[in-house]
GROMACS .gro file of C-alpha atoms in nm:
model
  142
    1UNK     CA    1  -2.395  -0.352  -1.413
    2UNK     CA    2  -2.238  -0.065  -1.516
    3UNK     CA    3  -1.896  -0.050  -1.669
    4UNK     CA    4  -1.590   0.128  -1.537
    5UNK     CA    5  -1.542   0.516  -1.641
    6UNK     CA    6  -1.291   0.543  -1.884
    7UNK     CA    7  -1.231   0.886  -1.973
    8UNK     CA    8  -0.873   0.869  -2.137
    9UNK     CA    9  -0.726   0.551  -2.351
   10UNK     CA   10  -0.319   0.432  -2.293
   11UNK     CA   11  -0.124   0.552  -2.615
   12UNK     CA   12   0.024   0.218  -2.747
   13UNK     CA   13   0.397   0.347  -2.656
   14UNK     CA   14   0.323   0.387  -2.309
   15UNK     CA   15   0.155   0.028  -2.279
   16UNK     CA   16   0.472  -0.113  -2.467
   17UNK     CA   17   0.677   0.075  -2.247
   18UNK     CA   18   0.489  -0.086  -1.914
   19UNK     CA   19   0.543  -0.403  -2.044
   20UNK     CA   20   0.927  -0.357  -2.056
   21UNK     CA   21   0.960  -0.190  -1.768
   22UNK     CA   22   0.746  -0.495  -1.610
   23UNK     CA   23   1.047  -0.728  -1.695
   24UNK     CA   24   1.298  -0.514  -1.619
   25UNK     CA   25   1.644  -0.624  -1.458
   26UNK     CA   26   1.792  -0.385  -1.266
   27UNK     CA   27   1.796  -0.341  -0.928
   28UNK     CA   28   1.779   0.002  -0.825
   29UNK     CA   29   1.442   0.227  -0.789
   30UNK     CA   30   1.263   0.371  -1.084
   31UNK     CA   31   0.962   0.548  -1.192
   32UNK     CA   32   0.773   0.637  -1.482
   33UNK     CA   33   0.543   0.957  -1.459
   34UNK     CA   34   0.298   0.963  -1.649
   35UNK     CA   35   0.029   1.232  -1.738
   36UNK     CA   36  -0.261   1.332  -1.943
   37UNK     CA   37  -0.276   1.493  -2.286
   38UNK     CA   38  -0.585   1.657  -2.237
   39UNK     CA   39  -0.590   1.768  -2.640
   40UNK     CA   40  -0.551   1.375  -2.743
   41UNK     CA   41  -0.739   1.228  -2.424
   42UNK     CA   42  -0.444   0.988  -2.428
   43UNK     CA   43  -0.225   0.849  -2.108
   44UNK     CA   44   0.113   0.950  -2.184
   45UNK     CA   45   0.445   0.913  -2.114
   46UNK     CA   46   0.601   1.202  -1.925
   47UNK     CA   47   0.935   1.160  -1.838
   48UNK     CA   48   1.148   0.822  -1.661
   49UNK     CA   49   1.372   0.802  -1.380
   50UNK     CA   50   1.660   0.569  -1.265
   51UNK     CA   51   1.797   0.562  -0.918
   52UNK     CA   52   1.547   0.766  -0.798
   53UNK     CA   53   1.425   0.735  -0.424
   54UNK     CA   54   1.084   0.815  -0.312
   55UNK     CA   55   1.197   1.170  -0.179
   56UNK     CA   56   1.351   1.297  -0.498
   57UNK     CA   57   1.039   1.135  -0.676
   58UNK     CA   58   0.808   1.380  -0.468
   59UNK     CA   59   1.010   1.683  -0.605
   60UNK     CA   60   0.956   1.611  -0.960
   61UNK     CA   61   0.592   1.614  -0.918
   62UNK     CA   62   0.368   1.905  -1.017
   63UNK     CA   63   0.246   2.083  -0.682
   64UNK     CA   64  -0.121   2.132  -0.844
   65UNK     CA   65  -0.134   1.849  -1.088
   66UNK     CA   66  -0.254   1.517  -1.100
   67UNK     CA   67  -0.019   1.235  -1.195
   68UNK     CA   68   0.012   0.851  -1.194
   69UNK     CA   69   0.369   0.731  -1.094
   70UNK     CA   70   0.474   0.351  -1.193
   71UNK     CA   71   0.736   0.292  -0.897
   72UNK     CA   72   0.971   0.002  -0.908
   73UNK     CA   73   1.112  -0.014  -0.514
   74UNK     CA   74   1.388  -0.203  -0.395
   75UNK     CA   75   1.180  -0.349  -0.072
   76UNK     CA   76   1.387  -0.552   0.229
   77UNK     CA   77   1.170  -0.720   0.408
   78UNK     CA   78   1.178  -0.834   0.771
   79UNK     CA   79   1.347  -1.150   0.709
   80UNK     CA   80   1.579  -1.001   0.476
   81UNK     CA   81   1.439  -1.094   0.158
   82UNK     CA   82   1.448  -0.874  -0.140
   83UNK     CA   83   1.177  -0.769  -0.365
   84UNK     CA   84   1.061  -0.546  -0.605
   85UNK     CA   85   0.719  -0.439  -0.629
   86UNK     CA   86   0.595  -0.263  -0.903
   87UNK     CA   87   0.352   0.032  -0.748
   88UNK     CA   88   0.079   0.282  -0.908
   89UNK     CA   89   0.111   0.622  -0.687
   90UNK     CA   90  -0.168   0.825  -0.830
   91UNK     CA   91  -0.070   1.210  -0.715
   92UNK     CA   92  -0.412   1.406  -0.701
   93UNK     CA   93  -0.344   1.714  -0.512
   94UNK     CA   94  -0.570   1.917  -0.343
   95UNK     CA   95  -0.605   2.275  -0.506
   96UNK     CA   96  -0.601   2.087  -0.871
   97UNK     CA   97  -0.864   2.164  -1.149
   98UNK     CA   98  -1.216   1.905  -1.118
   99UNK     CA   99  -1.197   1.846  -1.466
  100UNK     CA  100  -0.838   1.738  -1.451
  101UNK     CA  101  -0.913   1.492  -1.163
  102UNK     CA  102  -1.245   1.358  -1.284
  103UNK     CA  103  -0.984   1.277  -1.630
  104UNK     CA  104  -0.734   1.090  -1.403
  105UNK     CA  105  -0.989   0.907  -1.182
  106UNK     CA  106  -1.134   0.771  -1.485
  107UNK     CA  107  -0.849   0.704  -1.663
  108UNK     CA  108  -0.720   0.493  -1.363
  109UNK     CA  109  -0.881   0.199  -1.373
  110UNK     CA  110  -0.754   0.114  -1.741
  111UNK     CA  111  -0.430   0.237  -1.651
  112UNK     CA  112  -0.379  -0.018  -1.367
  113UNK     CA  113  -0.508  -0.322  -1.612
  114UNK     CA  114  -0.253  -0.199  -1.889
  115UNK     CA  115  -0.015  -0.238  -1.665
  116UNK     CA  116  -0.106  -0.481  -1.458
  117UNK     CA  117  -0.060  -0.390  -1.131
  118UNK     CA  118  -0.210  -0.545  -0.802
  119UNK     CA  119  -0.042  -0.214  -0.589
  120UNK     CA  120  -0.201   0.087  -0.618
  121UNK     CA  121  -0.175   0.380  -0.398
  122UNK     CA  122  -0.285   0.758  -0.371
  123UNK     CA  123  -0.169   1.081  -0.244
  124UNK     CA  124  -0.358   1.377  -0.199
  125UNK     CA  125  -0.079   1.608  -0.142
  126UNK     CA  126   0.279   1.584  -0.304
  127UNK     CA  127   0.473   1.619   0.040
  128UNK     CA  128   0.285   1.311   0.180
  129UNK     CA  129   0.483   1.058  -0.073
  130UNK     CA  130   0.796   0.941   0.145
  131UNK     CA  131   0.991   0.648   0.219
  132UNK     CA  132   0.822   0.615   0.500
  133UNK     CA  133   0.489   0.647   0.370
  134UNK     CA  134   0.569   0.393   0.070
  135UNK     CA  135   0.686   0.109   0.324
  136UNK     CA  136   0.398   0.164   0.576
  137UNK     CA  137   0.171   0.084   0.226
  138UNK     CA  138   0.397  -0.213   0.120
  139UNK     CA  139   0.415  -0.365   0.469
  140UNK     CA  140  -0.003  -0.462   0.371
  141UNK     CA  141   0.172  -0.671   0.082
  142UNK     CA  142   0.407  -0.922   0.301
   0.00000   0.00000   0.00000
């Protein structure tokens, strides 16, 4: 059987910084974007946001650049309940380079077992990611 395509490897700082992020305590939204350094073929660290909802995270996307997002989302569910999933959005826009998206699909995989996550979502155009969107995807996770 043939083994999963990875094209990029996790830099250690970003899979330390998963892990804390993980086990995090507060209770507001948050993301992590992270992208590819192309030059090191490593999954990076771009930038982190607090109180961030999933409108404002769509603007600080590139337009015409892949991305993976690790989203944690205050999530009330029907019966009132409070949780806080941890999400992969992977943002792979239309319009962006082949070689750039081949790098991210195959980078993917390891990404999600780095991190851990069971929640993993994609986006082929930045305007798509809304709250809307995000609990339409979440309501398969009850």
């Amino acid at each position: 059987m043939a083994e999963s395509l990875v094209v990029c490897d996790v830099a250690p700082e970003l899979s330390e910084r998963l892990k804390e992020f993980r086990f995090r305590k507060h209770t507001n939204n948050a993301a992590i974007i992270i992208k590819i350094d192309k030059d090191k073929q490593l999954v990076v660290l771009e930038e982190e946001h607090e109180n961030i909802s999933p409108d404002e995270l769509r603007d600080e996307l590139p337009e015409r650049q892949p991305r993976f997002v690790v989203y944690s989302y205050k999530y009330v569910h029907e019966d009132k309940r409070v949780s806080y999933p941890l999400c992969l959005i992977f943002s792979s826009p239309l319009g962006c380079k082949p070689e750039q998206q081949m790098m991210y699909a195959g980078s993917k995989t390891r990404l999600v077992q780095i991190a851990n996550l069971t929640k993993v979502f994609e986006i082929r155009n930045t305007e798509d990611l809304t709250e809307e969107w995000l609990l339409q995807k979440l309501s398969f996770f009850r």
